[in-house]
JSON list of C-alpha atoms in Angstrom, two decimals:
[
{"chain": "X", "resi": 1, "resn": "MET", "atom": "CA", "xyz": [-124.18, -6.77, -5.37]},
{"chain": "X", "resi": 2, "resn": "PRO", "atom": "CA", "xyz": [-121.59, -6.17, -8.14]},
{"chain": "X", "resi": 3, "resn": "THR", "atom": "CA", "xyz": [-118.40, -8.23, -8.22]},
{"chain": "X", "resi": 4, "resn": "VAL", "atom": "CA", "xyz": [-114.86, -7.08, -8.93]},
{"chain": "X", "resi": 5, "resn": "PHE", "atom": "CA", "xyz": [-111.92, -9.36, -9.65]},
{"chain": "X", "resi": 6, "resn": "ILE", "atom": "CA", "xyz": [-108.50, -7.81, -8.93]},
{"chain": "X", "resi": 7, "resn": "THR", "atom": "CA", "xyz": [-105.10, -9.22, -9.82]},
{"chain": "X", "resi": 8, "resn": "GLY", "atom": "CA", "xyz": [-101.95, -8.36, -7.89]},
{"chain": "X", "resi": 9, "resn": "ALA", "atom": "CA", "xyz": [-103.98, -7.40, -4.84]},
{"chain": "X", "resi": 10, "resn": "SER", "atom": "CA", "xyz": [-101.51, -8.20, -2.06]},
{"chain": "X", "resi": 11, "resn": "ARG", "atom": "CA", "xyz": [-100.21, -4.64, -1.85]},
{"chain": "X", "resi": 12, "resn": "GLY", "atom": "CA", "xyz": [-100.15, -1.19, -3.44]},
{"chain": "X", "resi": 13, "resn": "LEU", "atom": "CA", "xyz": [-102.90, -0.18, -5.85]},
{"chain": "X", "resi": 14, "resn": "GLY", "atom": "CA", "xyz": [-104.42, -3.66, -5.94]},
{"chain": "X", "resi": 15, "resn": "LEU", "atom": "CA", "xyz": [-104.82, -3.81, -2.17]},
{"chain": "X", "resi": 16, "resn": "GLU", "atom": "CA", "xyz": [-106.32, -0.33, -2.12]},
{"chain": "X", "resi": 17, "resn": "PHE", "atom": "CA", "xyz": [-108.77, -1.24, -4.89]},
{"chain": "X", "resi": 18, "resn": "ALA", "atom": "CA", "xyz": [-109.86, -4.18, -2.73]},
{"chain": "X", "resi": 19, "resn": "ARG", "atom": "CA", "xyz": [-110.31, -1.95, 0.33]},
{"chain": "X", "resi": 20, "resn": "GLN", "atom": "CA", "xyz": [-112.30, 0.71, -1.45]},
{"chain": "X", "resi": 21, "resn": "TYR", "atom": "CA", "xyz": [-114.60, -1.63, -3.36]},
{"chain": "X", "resi": 22, "resn": "LEU", "atom": "CA", "xyz": [-115.22, -3.58, -0.15]},
{"chain": "X", "resi": 23, "resn": "GLU", "atom": "CA", "xyz": [-116.18, -0.36, 1.63]},
{"chain": "X", "resi": 24, "resn": "ASP", "atom": "CA", "xyz": [-118.67, 0.34, -1.16]},
{"chain": "X", "resi": 25, "resn": "ASP", "atom": "CA", "xyz": [-120.33, -3.06, -0.64]},
{"chain": "X", "resi": 26, "resn": "TRP", "atom": "CA", "xyz": [-118.95, -4.79, -3.69]},
{"chain": "X", "resi": 27, "resn": "GLN", "atom": "CA", "xyz": [-118.15, -8.47, -3.62]},
{"chain": "X", "resi": 28, "resn": "VAL", "atom": "CA", "xyz": [-114.36, -8.47, -3.94]},
{"chain": "X", "resi": 29, "resn": "ILE", "atom": "CA", "xyz": [-112.38, -11.38, -5.35]},
{"chain": "X", "resi": 30, "resn": "ALA", "atom": "CA", "xyz": [-108.72, -10.50, -4.89]},
{"chain": "X", "resi": 31, "resn": "SER", "atom": "CA", "xyz": [-105.90, -12.55, -6.33]},
{"chain": "X", "resi": 32, "resn": "CYS", "atom": "CA", "xyz": [-102.16, -12.74, -5.76]},
{"chain": "X", "resi": 33, "resn": "ARG", "atom": "CA", "xyz": [-99.31, -15.18, -6.30]},
{"chain": "X", "resi": 34, "resn": "ASN", "atom": "CA", "xyz": [-98.77, -16.07, -2.63]},
{"chain": "X", "resi": 35, "resn": "PRO", "atom": "CA", "xyz": [-101.95, -15.72, -0.51]},
{"chain": "X", "resi": 36, "resn": "ASP", "atom": "CA", "xyz": [-100.23, -17.17, 2.56]},
{"chain": "X", "resi": 37, "resn": "GLU", "atom": "CA", "xyz": [-97.84, -14.21, 2.59]},
{"chain": "X", "resi": 38, "resn": "ALA", "atom": "CA", "xyz": [-100.51, -11.58, 1.85]},
{"chain": "X", "resi": 39, "resn": "GLU", "atom": "CA", "xyz": [-101.36, -10.69, 5.44]},
{"chain": "X", "resi": 40, "resn": "ASP", "atom": "CA", "xyz": [-102.81, -7.26, 4.67]},
{"chain": "X", "resi": 41, "resn": "LEU", "atom": "CA", "xyz": [-105.07, -8.71, 2.00]},
{"chain": "X", "resi": 42, "resn": "ARG", "atom": "CA", "xyz": [-106.21, -11.65, 4.15]},
{"chain": "X", "resi": 43, "resn": "SER", "atom": "CA", "xyz": [-107.13, -9.20, 6.92]},
{"chain": "X", "resi": 44, "resn": "LEU", "atom": "CA", "xyz": [-109.90, -7.87, 4.67]},
{"chain": "X", "resi": 45, "resn": "ALA", "atom": "CA", "xyz": [-113.28, -9.55, 4.28]},
{"chain": "X", "resi": 46, "resn": "VAL", "atom": "CA", "xyz": [-112.60, -10.47, 0.68]},
{"chain": "X", "resi": 47, "resn": "GLU", "atom": "CA", "xyz": [-112.29, -13.73, -1.20]},
{"chain": "X", "resi": 48, "resn": "VAL", "atom": "CA", "xyz": [-108.62, -14.42, -1.88]},
{"chain": "X", "resi": 49, "resn": "VAL", "atom": "CA", "xyz": [-107.60, -16.51, -4.89]},
{"chain": "X", "resi": 50, "resn": "GLU", "atom": "CA", "xyz": [-104.12, -17.76, -5.73]},
{"chain": "X", "resi": 51, "resn": "LEU", "atom": "CA", "xyz": [-103.10, -16.59, -9.19]},
{"chain": "X", "resi": 52, "resn": "ASP", "atom": "CA", "xyz": [-99.89, -16.10, -11.14]},
{"chain": "X", "resi": 53, "resn": "VAL", "atom": "CA", "xyz": [-101.09, -14.14, -14.17]},
{"chain": "X", "resi": 54, "resn": "SER", "atom": "CA", "xyz": [-98.03, -15.20, -16.20]},
{"chain": "X", "resi": 55, "resn": "ASP", "atom": "CA", "xyz": [-98.96, -18.88, -15.93]},
{"chain": "X", "resi": 56, "resn": "PRO", "atom": "CA", "xyz": [-101.80, -20.20, -18.13]},
{"chain": "X", "resi": 57, "resn": "LYS", "atom": "CA", "xyz": [-102.32, -23.18, -15.81]},
{"chain": "X", "resi": 58, "resn": "SER", "atom": "CA", "xyz": [-102.74, -20.86, -12.84]},
{"chain": "X", "resi": 59, "resn": "CYS", "atom": "CA", "xyz": [-105.22, -18.73, -14.81]},
{"chain": "X", "resi": 60, "resn": "ALA", "atom": "CA", "xyz": [-107.16, -21.84, -15.79]},
{"chain": "X", "resi": 61, "resn": "ALA", "atom": "CA", "xyz": [-107.31, -22.98, -12.17]},
{"chain": "X", "resi": 62, "resn": "ALA", "atom": "CA", "xyz": [-108.66, -19.60, -11.05]},
{"chain": "X", "resi": 63, "resn": "ALA", "atom": "CA", "xyz": [-111.26, -19.73, -13.81]},
{"chain": "X", "resi": 64, "resn": "ARG", "atom": "CA", "xyz": [-112.40, -23.18, -12.70]},
{"chain": "X", "resi": 65, "resn": "HIS", "atom": "CA", "xyz": [-112.74, -21.85, -9.15]},
{"chain": "X", "resi": 66, "resn": "LEU", "atom": "CA", "xyz": [-115.00, -19.05, -10.43]},
{"chain": "X", "resi": 67, "resn": "LYS", "atom": "CA", "xyz": [-117.00, -21.13, -12.91]},
{"chain": "X", "resi": 68, "resn": "GLY", "atom": "CA", "xyz": [-120.54, -19.84, -13.31]},
{"chain": "X", "resi": 69, "resn": "ARG", "atom": "CA", "xyz": [-119.97, -16.71, -11.21]},
{"chain": "X", "resi": 70, "resn": "ARG", "atom": "CA", "xyz": [-120.54, -13.23, -12.57]},
{"chain": "X", "resi": 71, "resn": "VAL", "atom": "CA", "xyz": [-117.68, -10.71, -12.74]},
{"chain": "X", "resi": 72, "resn": "ASP", "atom": "CA", "xyz": [-118.76, -7.14, -13.41]},
{"chain": "X", "resi": 73, "resn": "LEU", "atom": "CA", "xyz": [-115.34, -5.52, -13.27]},
{"chain": "X", "resi": 74, "resn": "LEU", "atom": "CA", "xyz": [-111.94, -7.05, -14.02]},
{"chain": "X", "resi": 75, "resn": "LEU", "atom": "CA", "xyz": [-108.89, -5.11, -12.87]},
{"chain": "X", "resi": 76, "resn": "ASN", "atom": "CA", "xyz": [-105.67, -6.42, -14.36]},
{"chain": "X", "resi": 77, "resn": "ASN", "atom": "CA", "xyz": [-103.43, -4.69, -11.86]},
{"chain": "X", "resi": 78, "resn": "ALA", "atom": "CA", "xyz": [-100.61, -7.24, -11.37]},
{"chain": "X", "resi": 79, "resn": "GLY", "atom": "CA", "xyz": [-97.28, -5.89, -12.53]},
{"chain": "X", "resi": 80, "resn": "LEU", "atom": "CA", "xyz": [-93.51, -6.10, -12.10]},
{"chain": "X", "resi": 81, "resn": "LEU", "atom": "CA", "xyz": [-90.88, -3.36, -12.22]},
{"chain": "X", "resi": 82, "resn": "ARG", "atom": "CA", "xyz": [-87.66, -5.41, -12.18]},
{"chain": "X", "resi": 83, "resn": "GLU", "atom": "CA", "xyz": [-84.26, -3.86, -12.93]},
{"chain": "X", "resi": 84, "resn": "ARG", "atom": "CA", "xyz": [-84.43, -0.08, -13.16]},
{"chain": "X", "resi": 85, "resn": "ALA", "atom": "CA", "xyz": [-80.87, 0.44, -14.34]},
{"chain": "X", "resi": 86, "resn": "ALA", "atom": "CA", "xyz": [-80.97, -2.27, -17.01]},
{"chain": "X", "resi": 87, "resn": "THR", "atom": "CA", "xyz": [-80.58, -1.41, -20.68]},
{"chain": "X", "resi": 88, "resn": "ALA", "atom": "CA", "xyz": [-81.31, -3.47, -23.78]},
{"chain": "X", "resi": 89, "resn": "LEU", "atom": "CA", "xyz": [-77.64, -4.48, -23.78]},
{"chain": "X", "resi": 90, "resn": "ASP", "atom": "CA", "xyz": [-77.43, -5.86, -20.26]},
{"chain": "X", "resi": 91, "resn": "ALA", "atom": "CA", "xyz": [-80.92, -6.66, -18.92]},
{"chain": "X", "resi": 92, "resn": "ASP", "atom": "CA", "xyz": [-81.32, -10.12, -17.43]},
{"chain": "X", "resi": 93, "resn": "VAL", "atom": "CA", "xyz": [-83.20, -12.09, -20.07]},
{"chain": "X", "resi": 94, "resn": "ASP", "atom": "CA", "xyz": [-85.17, -14.25, -17.62]},
{"chain": "X", "resi": 95, "resn": "ASP", "atom": "CA", "xyz": [-86.32, -11.16, -15.71]},
{"chain": "X", "resi": 96, "resn": "TRP", "atom": "CA", "xyz": [-87.25, -9.48, -18.98]},
{"chain": "X", "resi": 97, "resn": "ILE", "atom": "CA", "xyz": [-89.30, -12.44, -20.18]},
{"chain": "X", "resi": 98, "resn": "TYR", "atom": "CA", "xyz": [-91.06, -12.75, -16.82]},
{"chain": "X", "resi": 99, "resn": "ALA", "atom": "CA", "xyz": [-91.92, -9.04, -16.84]},
{"chain": "X", "resi": 100, "resn": "LEU", "atom": "CA", "xyz": [-93.31, -9.29, -20.35]},
{"chain": "X", "resi": 101, "resn": "CYS", "atom": "CA", "xyz": [-95.36, -12.35, -19.40]},
{"chain": "X", "resi": 102, "resn": "THR", "atom": "CA", "xyz": [-96.71, -10.65, -16.27]},
{"chain": "X", "resi": 103, "resn": "ASN", "atom": "CA", "xyz": [-97.24, -7.07, -17.45]},
{"chain": "X", "resi": 104, "resn": "ALA", "atom": "CA", "xyz": [-98.32, -7.65, -21.05]},
{"chain": "X", "resi": 105, "resn": "ILE", "atom": "CA", "xyz": [-99.47, -11.22, -21.64]},
{"chain": "X", "resi": 106, "resn": "GLY", "atom": "CA", "xyz": [-100.96, -11.62, -18.16]},
{"chain": "X", "resi": 107, "resn": "PRO", "atom": "CA", "xyz": [-103.91, -9.25, -18.74]},
{"chain": "X", "resi": 108, "resn": "ALA", "atom": "CA", "xyz": [-104.76, -11.10, -21.95]},
{"chain": "X", "resi": 109, "resn": "LEU", "atom": "CA", "xyz": [-104.63, -14.51, -20.24]},
{"chain": "X", "resi": 110, "resn": "VAL", "atom": "CA", "xyz": [-106.76, -13.44, -17.28]},
{"chain": "X", "resi": 111, "resn": "THR", "atom": "CA", "xyz": [-109.33, -11.77, -19.52]},
{"chain": "X", "resi": 112, "resn": "ARG", "atom": "CA", "xyz": [-109.43, -14.80, -21.81]},
{"chain": "X", "resi": 113, "resn": "PHE", "atom": "CA", "xyz": [-110.06, -17.23, -18.98]},
{"chain": "X", "resi": 114, "resn": "LEU", "atom": "CA", "xyz": [-112.62, -15.00, -17.22]},
{"chain": "X", "resi": 115, "resn": "LEU", "atom": "CA", "xyz": [-114.51, -14.14, -20.40]},
{"chain": "X", "resi": 116, "resn": "PRO", "atom": "CA", "xyz": [-117.47, -16.41, -19.49]},
{"chain": "X", "resi": 117, "resn": "ASN", "atom": "CA", "xyz": [-117.72, -14.70, -16.09]},
{"chain": "X", "resi": 118, "resn": "LEU", "atom": "CA", "xyz": [-117.65, -11.22, -17.60]},
{"chain": "X", "resi": 119, "resn": "LYS", "atom": "CA", "xyz": [-120.32, -12.15, -20.13]},
{"chain": "X", "resi": 120, "resn": "LEU", "atom": "CA", "xyz": [-122.68, -12.92, -17.22]},
{"chain": "X", "resi": 121, "resn": "SER", "atom": "CA", "xyz": [-122.63, -9.22, -16.26]},
{"chain": "X", "resi": 122, "resn": "PRO", "atom": "CA", "xyz": [-125.13, -6.76, -17.77]},
{"chain": "X", "resi": 123, "resn": "ASN", "atom": "CA", "xyz": [-122.39, -4.13, -18.17]},
{"chain": "X", "resi": 124, "resn": "PRO", "atom": "CA", "xyz": [-118.95, -5.74, -17.93]},
{"chain": "X", "resi": 125, "resn": "VAL", "atom": "CA", "xyz": [-115.79, -3.64, -17.84]},
{"chain": "X", "resi": 126, "resn": "GLY", "atom": "CA", "xyz": [-112.16, -4.69, -17.86]},
{"chain": "X", "resi": 127, "resn": "ALA", "atom": "CA", "xyz": [-109.03, -2.60, -17.35]},
{"chain": "X", "resi": 128, "resn": "THR", "atom": "CA", "xyz": [-105.28, -2.91, -17.35]},
{"chain": "X", "resi": 129, "resn": "ILE", "atom": "CA", "xyz": [-103.36, -0.57, -15.07]},
{"chain": "X", "resi": 130, "resn": "GLY", "atom": "CA", "xyz": [-101.13, 1.12, -17.63]},
{"chain": "X", "resi": 131, "resn": "SER", "atom": "CA", "xyz": [-98.22, 3.49, -17.22]},
{"chain": "X", "resi": 132, "resn": "SER", "atom": "CA", "xyz": [-96.64, 6.52, -18.85]},
{"chain": "X", "resi": 133, "resn": "ALA", "atom": "CA", "xyz": [-93.47, 4.43, -18.84]},
{"chain": "X", "resi": 134, "resn": "GLY", "atom": "CA", "xyz": [-94.94, 2.66, -21.87]},
{"chain": "X", "resi": 135, "resn": "ILE", "atom": "CA", "xyz": [-95.31, 5.88, -23.87]},
{"chain": "X", "resi": 136, "resn": "PHE", "atom": "CA", "xyz": [-92.78, 5.96, -26.72]},
{"chain": "X", "resi": 137, "resn": "ALA", "atom": "CA", "xyz": [-92.24, 9.72, -26.65]},
{"chain": "X", "resi": 138, "resn": "ARG", "atom": "CA", "xyz": [-91.17, 9.51, -22.99]},
{"chain": "X", "resi": 139, "resn": "MET", "atom": "CA", "xyz": [-88.50, 6.85, -23.51]},
{"chain": "X", "resi": 140, "resn": "LYS", "atom": "CA", "xyz": [-85.47, 9.14, -23.43]},
{"chain": "X", "resi": 141, "resn": "SER", "atom": "CA", "xyz": [-83.11, 6.99, -21.36]},
{"chain": "X", "resi": 142, "resn": "PRO", "atom": "CA", "xyz": [-81.51, 3.66, -22.22]},
{"chain": "X", "resi": 143, "resn": "HIS", "atom": "CA", "xyz": [-82.45, 2.45, -18.74]},
{"chain": "X", "resi": 144, "resn": "HIS", "atom": "CA", "xyz": [-85.75, 1.00, -17.46]},
{"chain": "X", "resi": 145, "resn": "VAL", "atom": "CA", "xyz": [-85.99, -1.06, -20.64]},
{"chain": "X", "resi": 146, "resn": "VAL", "atom": "CA", "xyz": [-87.60, -4.06, -18.93]},
{"chain": "X", "resi": 147, "resn": "TYR", "atom": "CA", "xyz": [-90.47, -2.09, -17.43]},
{"chain": "X", "resi": 148, "resn": "GLN", "atom": "CA", "xyz": [-90.86, 0.33, -20.35]},
{"chain": "X", "resi": 149, "resn": "SER", "atom": "CA", "xyz": [-90.98, -2.36, -23.01]},
{"chain": "X", "resi": 150, "resn": "SER", "atom": "CA", "xyz": [-93.37, -4.52, -21.00]},
{"chain": "X", "resi": 151, "resn": "LYS", "atom": "CA", "xyz": [-95.73, -1.60, -20.40]},
{"chain": "X", "resi": 152, "resn": "ALA", "atom": "CA", "xyz": [-95.59, -0.57, -24.05]},
{"chain": "X", "resi": 153, "resn": "ALA", "atom": "CA", "xyz": [-96.50, -4.16, -24.90]},
{"chain": "X", "resi": 154, "resn": "ALA", "atom": "CA", "xyz": [-99.31, -4.05, -22.32]},
{"chain": "X", "resi": 155, "resn": "HIS", "atom": "CA", "xyz": [-100.73, -1.00, -24.09]},
{"chain": "X", "resi": 156, "resn": "ALA", "atom": "CA", "xyz": [-100.65, -2.88, -27.40]},
{"chain": "X", "resi": 157, "resn": "VAL", "atom": "CA", "xyz": [-102.48, -5.76, -25.76]},
{"chain": "X", "resi": 158, "resn": "THR", "atom": "CA", "xyz": [-105.11, -3.34, -24.44]},
{"chain": "X", "resi": 159, "resn": "ILE", "atom": "CA", "xyz": [-105.81, -2.11, -27.95]},
{"chain": "X", "resi": 160, "resn": "SER", "atom": "CA", "xyz": [-106.39, -5.69, -29.08]},
{"chain": "X", "resi": 161, "resn": "LEU", "atom": "CA", "xyz": [-108.45, -6.54, -26.00]},
{"chain": "X", "resi": 162, "resn": "GLY", "atom": "CA", "xyz": [-110.54, -3.42, -26.46]},
{"chain": "X", "resi": 163, "resn": "GLU", "atom": "CA", "xyz": [-111.64, -4.44, -29.93]},
{"chain": "X", "resi": 164, "resn": "ALA", "atom": "CA", "xyz": [-111.91, -8.17, -29.23]},
{"chain": "X", "resi": 165, "resn": "ALA", "atom": "CA", "xyz": [-113.81, -7.79, -25.95]},
{"chain": "X", "resi": 166, "resn": "LYS", "atom": "CA", "xyz": [-116.20, -5.29, -27.53]},
{"chain": "X", "resi": 167, "resn": "MET", "atom": "CA", "xyz": [-117.52, -8.11, -29.72]},
{"chain": "X", "resi": 168, "resn": "HIS", "atom": "CA", "xyz": [-118.59, -9.85, -26.48]},
{"chain": "X", "resi": 169, "resn": "GLY", "atom": "CA", "xyz": [-120.24, -6.75, -25.02]},
{"chain": "X", "resi": 170, "resn": "ILE", "atom": "CA", "xyz": [-117.28, -5.97, -22.74]},
{"chain": "X", "resi": 171, "resn": "THR", "atom": "CA", "xyz": [-115.62, -2.56, -22.53]},
{"chain": "X", "resi": 172, "resn": "TYR", "atom": "CA", "xyz": [-111.86, -2.92, -22.01]},
{"chain": "X", "resi": 173, "resn": "VAL", "atom": "CA", "xyz": [-109.51, 0.00, -21.36]},
{"chain": "X", "resi": 174, "resn": "SER", "atom": "CA", "xyz": [-106.13, 0.95, -19.91]},
{"chain": "X", "resi": 175, "resn": "LEU", "atom": "CA", "xyz": [-105.94, 3.26, -16.88]},
{"chain": "X", "resi": 176, "resn": "ARG", "atom": "CA", "xyz": [-103.13, 5.59, -15.87]},
{"chain": "X", "resi": 177, "resn": "PRO", "atom": "CA", "xyz": [-102.91, 5.96, -12.08]},
{"chain": "X", "resi": 178, "resn": "GLY", "atom": "CA", "xyz": [-100.05, 8.44, -12.27]},
{"chain": "X", "resi": 179, "resn": "PRO", "atom": "CA", "xyz": [-96.90, 8.06, -10.13]},
{"chain": "X", "resi": 180, "resn": "SER", "atom": "CA", "xyz": [-98.35, 6.67, -6.89]},
{"chain": "X", "resi": 181, "resn": "LYS", "atom": "CA", "xyz": [-96.61, 5.92, -3.60]},
{"chain": "X", "resi": 182, "resn": "THR", "atom": "CA", "xyz": [-96.31, 2.16, -3.74]},
{"chain": "X", "resi": 183, "resn": "ARG", "atom": "CA", "xyz": [-93.50, -0.22, -2.81]},
{"chain": "X", "resi": 184, "resn": "MET", "atom": "CA", "xyz": [-92.80, -0.70, -6.53]},
{"chain": "X", "resi": 185, "resn": "VAL", "atom": "CA", "xyz": [-91.37, 2.83, -6.65]},
{"chain": "X", "resi": 186, "resn": "ASP", "atom": "CA", "xyz": [-90.07, 2.79, -3.07]},
{"chain": "X", "resi": 187, "resn": "PHE", "atom": "CA", "xyz": [-92.91, 5.12, -2.08]},
{"chain": "X", "resi": 188, "resn": "ASP", "atom": "CA", "xyz": [-91.10, 7.94, -3.92]},
{"chain": "X", "resi": 189, "resn": "ALA", "atom": "CA", "xyz": [-93.94, 9.32, -6.03]},
{"chain": "X", "resi": 190, "resn": "GLU", "atom": "CA", "xyz": [-96.30, 12.23, -6.43]},
{"chain": "X", "resi": 191, "resn": "TYR", "atom": "CA", "xyz": [-99.70, 10.79, -5.58]},
{"chain": "X", "resi": 192, "resn": "GLU", "atom": "CA", "xyz": [-101.18, 9.00, -2.59]},
{"chain": "X", "resi": 193, "resn": "VAL", "atom": "CA", "xyz": [-102.39, 5.49, -3.40]},
{"chain": "X", "resi": 194, "resn": "GLU", "atom": "CA", "xyz": [-105.83, 6.17, -1.89]},
{"chain": "X", "resi": 195, "resn": "ASP", "atom": "CA", "xyz": [-106.34, 9.19, -4.14]},
{"chain": "X", "resi": 196, "resn": "SER", "atom": "CA", "xyz": [-105.15, 7.42, -7.29]},
{"chain": "X", "resi": 197, "resn": "VAL", "atom": "CA", "xyz": [-107.50, 4.50, -6.72]},
{"chain": "X", "resi": 198, "resn": "HIS", "atom": "CA", "xyz": [-110.42, 6.78, -5.88]},
{"chain": "X", "resi": 199, "resn": "LYS", "atom": "CA", "xyz": [-109.93, 8.71, -9.13]},
{"chain": "X", "resi": 200, "resn": "MET", "atom": "CA", "xyz": [-109.53, 5.58, -11.26]},
{"chain": "X", "resi": 201, "resn": "ARG", "atom": "CA", "xyz": [-112.67, 4.10, -9.75]},
{"chain": "X", "resi": 202, "resn": "HIS", "atom": "CA", "xyz": [-114.57, 7.23, -10.76]},
{"chain": "X", "resi": 203, "resn": "VAL", "atom": "CA", "xyz": [-113.21, 6.98, -14.30]},
{"chain": "X", "resi": 204, "resn": "LEU", "atom": "CA", "xyz": [-114.38, 3.37, -14.50]},
{"chain": "X", "resi": 205, "resn": "THR", "atom": "CA", "xyz": [-117.96, 4.47, -13.83]},
{"chain": "X", "resi": 206, "resn": "LEU", "atom": "CA", "xyz": [-117.81, 6.69, -16.92]},
{"chain": "X", "resi": 207, "resn": "VAL", "atom": "CA", "xyz": [-116.32, 4.37, -19.55]},
{"chain": "X", "resi": 208, "resn": "ASP", "atom": "CA", "xyz": [-118.46, 3.11, -22.41]},
{"chain": "X", "resi": 209, "resn": "GLU", "atom": "CA", "xyz": [-117.95, 1.36, -25.72]},
{"chain": "X", "resi": 210, "resn": "SER", "atom": "CA", "xyz": [-116.40, 4.50, -27.24]},
{"chain": "X", "resi": 211, "resn": "HIS", "atom": "CA", "xyz": [-113.45, 4.10, -24.84]},
{"chain": "X", "resi": 212, "resn": "ALA", "atom": "CA", "xyz": [-112.64, 0.53, -25.92]},
{"chain": "X", "resi": 213, "resn": "GLY", "atom": "CA", "xyz": [-108.89, 0.02, -26.12]},
{"chain": "X", "resi": 214, "resn": "ARG", "atom": "CA", "xyz": [-108.10, 3.58, -25.05]},
{"chain": "X", "resi": 215, "resn": "PHE", "atom": "CA", "xyz": [-105.61, 4.85, -22.45]},
{"chain": "X", "resi": 216, "resn": "ILE", "atom": "CA", "xyz": [-107.45, 6.91, -19.84]},
{"chain": "X", "resi": 217, "resn": "ASP", "atom": "CA", "xyz": [-105.79, 9.11, -17.26]},
{"chain": "X", "resi": 218, "resn": "ARG", "atom": "CA", "xyz": [-106.92, 9.29, -13.62]},
{"chain": "X", "resi": 219, "resn": "THR", "atom": "CA", "xyz": [-108.39, 12.68, -14.56]},
{"chain": "X", "resi": 220, "resn": "GLY", "atom": "CA", "xyz": [-110.62, 11.07, -17.17]},
{"chain": "X", "resi": 221, "resn": "ASP", "atom": "CA", "xyz": [-108.66, 12.48, -20.11]},
{"chain": "X", "resi": 222, "resn": "VAL", "atom": "CA", "xyz": [-107.97, 10.10, -22.97]},
{"chain": "X", "resi": 223, "resn": "LEU", "atom": "CA", "xyz": [-104.23, 9.89, -23.63]},
{"chain": "X", "resi": 224, "resn": "SER", "atom": "CA", "xyz": [-102.24, 8.97, -26.69]},
{"chain": "X", "resi": 225, "resn": "TYR", "atom": "CA", "xyz": [-100.24, 5.76, -26.40]},
{"chain": "X", "resi": 226, "resn": "ALA", "atom": "CA", "xyz": [-97.52, 7.44, -28.47]},
{"chain": "X", "resi": 227, "resn": "THR", "atom": "CA", "xyz": [-97.17, 10.84, -26.82]},
{"chain": "X", "resi": 228, "resn": "GLY", "atom": "CA", "xyz": [-99.14, 10.67, -23.59]}
]
């Protein structure tokens, strides 16, 4: 039975990933910052792990909990939107730093600490849930700077992870779900969460070493980090 580890699984895409992989008889290890408050997640027959991806100590604790256990698929899904209207001139600095730590550094920390678990898999794959918000050519407005800059940074981290993880036999990519109806966007989006997750899961079955560090759309198309 393959095992998937999902971050930010208390709601939205992460919760739906947990549901769908569980339905397909995967062993699901789902993490979130506050398990006691994650009622929807705890209602599923999955293993729930407390994890704040921005905190190295929390990542280390999760890794100790999973010591010696194989992880076939790592989904770095945890993410923060923060202030939509903020610009580089007025964004709250603490919020900005926390978003950068969560959205960009978090995937690197989680992958680093779970590297021994991934190396136990015969065909390990890791992925960050990316966003078109991190595409430079699409940054036309002074607003959304916290989310845009953190997602652009996350893409840069994926490029590094792709090359570094490849040396350990792990394929690491970034996935674009497209605008999906989650609480993060107040459910005002084009795609249903179930459909986005279904399509990304299909894409994950197709990735190989040639995709390392690339940005892959839910359609399977490889996108440019600069122009989309």
